[in-house]
Coordinates of C-alpha atoms and ligand atoms in Angstrom, one line a residue:
X1 CA -2.7 -4.5 16.1
X2 CA -0.9 -2.4 13.4
X3 CA 0.1 1.5 13.5
X4 CA 0.0 2.6 10.2
X5 CA 0.9 6.1 9.8
X6 CA -0.1 8.3 6.7
X7 CA 2.1 10.9 5.4
X8 CA 1.7 13.5 2.9
X9 CA 3.6 17.3 2.3
X10 CA 0.1 18.9 2.3
X11 CA -1.3 17.1 5.3
X12 CA -0.4 16.3 9.1
X13 CA 0.8 13.2 9.2
X14 CA -2.0 10.8 11.0
X15 CA -1.3 7.3 13.1
X16 CA -3.8 4.8 13.2
X17 CA -4.7 1.3 14.3
X18 CA -5.3 -1.1 12.0
X19 CA -7.3 -4.1 13.1
X20 CA -4.6 -7.3 12.8
X21 CA -6.1 -10.4 11.1
X22 CA -9.4 -8.6 9.4
X23 CA -7.8 -9.8 6.2
X24 CA -10.3 -7.6 4.4
X25 CA -9.2 -4.1 5.6
X26 CA -7.3 -2.3 2.6
X27 CA -5.2 1.1 3.1
X28 CA -8.0 2.7 1.2
X29 CA -10.5 1.7 3.8
X30 CA -8.8 2.5 6.5
X31 CA -7.9 6.1 5.1
X32 CA -11.7 6.6 4.4
X33 CA -12.7 5.5 7.9
X34 CA -10.0 8.2 9.2
X35 CA -10.7 10.9 6.7
X36 CA -7.5 10.6 5.1
X37 CA -7.3 12.2 1.9
X38 CA -5.8 9.6 -0.4
X39 CA -7.3 10.1 -3.8
X40 CA -8.9 7.4 -5.4
X41 CA -11.0 6.8 -8.6
X42 CA -12.1 3.0 -9.2
X43 CA -11.5 1.3 -5.8
X44 CA -11.3 -2.2 -7.9
X45 CA -7.6 -2.1 -8.9
X46 CA -7.9 -0.8 -12.3
X47 CA -7.3 2.8 -12.5
X48 CA -4.3 3.4 -10.5
X49 CA -5.3 6.7 -8.9
X50 CA -4.8 5.3 -5.5
X51 CA -0.8 4.9 -5.6
X52 CA 0.8 5.0 -2.7
X53 CA 4.5 4.0 -1.3
X54 CA 4.4 2.0 1.7
X55 CA 7.3 1.2 4.1
X56 CA 8.0 -0.7 7.3
X57 CA 8.5 2.0 10.1
X58 CA 11.7 0.7 11.1
X59 CA 12.9 1.2 7.8
X60 CA 14.9 -1.9 7.9
X61 CA 13.2 -4.1 5.2
X62 CA 10.2 -3.9 2.7
X63 CA 7.0 -4.4 4.3
X64 CA 5.5 -7.8 4.1
X65 CA 1.9 -6.8 3.4
X66 CA -0.2 -8.9 1.5
X67 CA 1.1 -10.1 -1.9
X68 CA 0.2 -8.2 -4.9
X69 CA -2.8 -9.5 -6.4
X70 CA -3.3 -9.9 -10.5
X71 CA -5.2 -6.5 -11.0
X72 CA -2.0 -4.6 -8.8
X73 CA 0.5 -6.4 -10.6
X74 CA -0.8 -5.4 -14.1
X75 CA -1.7 -1.9 -13.1
X76 CA 1.9 -1.1 -11.3
X77 CA 3.6 -2.9 -14.5
X78 CA 1.7 -0.5 -16.8
X79 CA 2.4 2.7 -14.5
X80 CA 6.1 1.6 -14.6
X81 CA 6.4 0.9 -10.8
X82 CA 7.3 -2.6 -11.3
X83 CA 9.7 -4.5 -13.9
X84 CA 8.8 -8.0 -15.0
X85 CA 11.9 -9.1 -13.1
X86 CA 10.4 -8.2 -10.1
X87 CA 7.1 -9.7 -10.9
X88 CA 9.0 -12.9 -11.4
X89 CA 11.3 -12.6 -7.8
X90 CA 7.9 -11.4 -6.1
X91 CA 6.3 -14.9 -6.7
X92 CA 9.5 -16.7 -6.0
X93 CA 9.7 -14.6 -2.5
X94 CA 6.0 -14.4 -2.0
X95 CA 6.6 -10.5 -0.6
X96 CA 6.0 -7.1 -2.3
X97 CA 8.6 -6.4 -5.0
X98 CA 9.4 -2.7 -3.7
X99 CA 7.5 0.3 -1.9
X100 CA 4.5 0.9 -4.7
X101 CA 0.8 -0.1 -3.7
X102 CA -2.3 0.2 -4.8
X103 CA -4.3 1.5 -1.6
X104 CA -7.4 -0.2 -2.9
X105 CA -5.9 -3.5 -3.2
X106 CA -3.3 -3.6 -0.3
X107 CA -4.8 -5.6 2.4
X108 CA -3.3 -4.4 6.0
X109 CA -1.9 -7.2 8.0
X110 CA -1.0 -7.5 11.8
X111 CA 2.3 -7.4 13.1
X112 CA 4.1 -4.9 11.7
X113 CA 4.0 -0.6 11.7
X114 CA 3.5 1.0 8.4
X115 CA 4.5 4.2 7.0
X116 CA 2.1 5.2 4.0
X117 CA 3.3 8.3 1.8
X118 CA 0.5 9.4 -0.4
X119 CA 0.7 12.2 -3.1
X120 CA -0.1 15.6 -2.8
X121 CA -1.7 17.5 -5.7
Ligands
FES1 FE1 -8.7 2.5 -8.7 FE2 -7.4 2.2 -6.4 S1 -8.8 3.5 -6.9 S2 -6.7 1.1 -8.8

């Protein structure tokens, strides 16, 4: 079980439980389930609309999360959120390179509590 806190400057923070080990539940699916208004478009990792910033609640380390998939890498690079150097390092370290993720692609893992910051319009 993990706790995921969604935070935005326009909405009250909301903390919800994520099912550990489902291996299928994305941040976006969790947000939809709990009526949290994260903006999204394609839902398939192509448009970048669902960009979020993900941190460990303890703030001491980068969240492990699932590794970035190929689509996420391509879109985040195109948006200037990750560099080729960070991508190369990610494949060596096997952890996400920084805090930027696509909510429709990031799978929630058990064992760590997350802060998900989403943009406000
Ligand atoms: Fe399009 Fe996530 S909704 S990339």
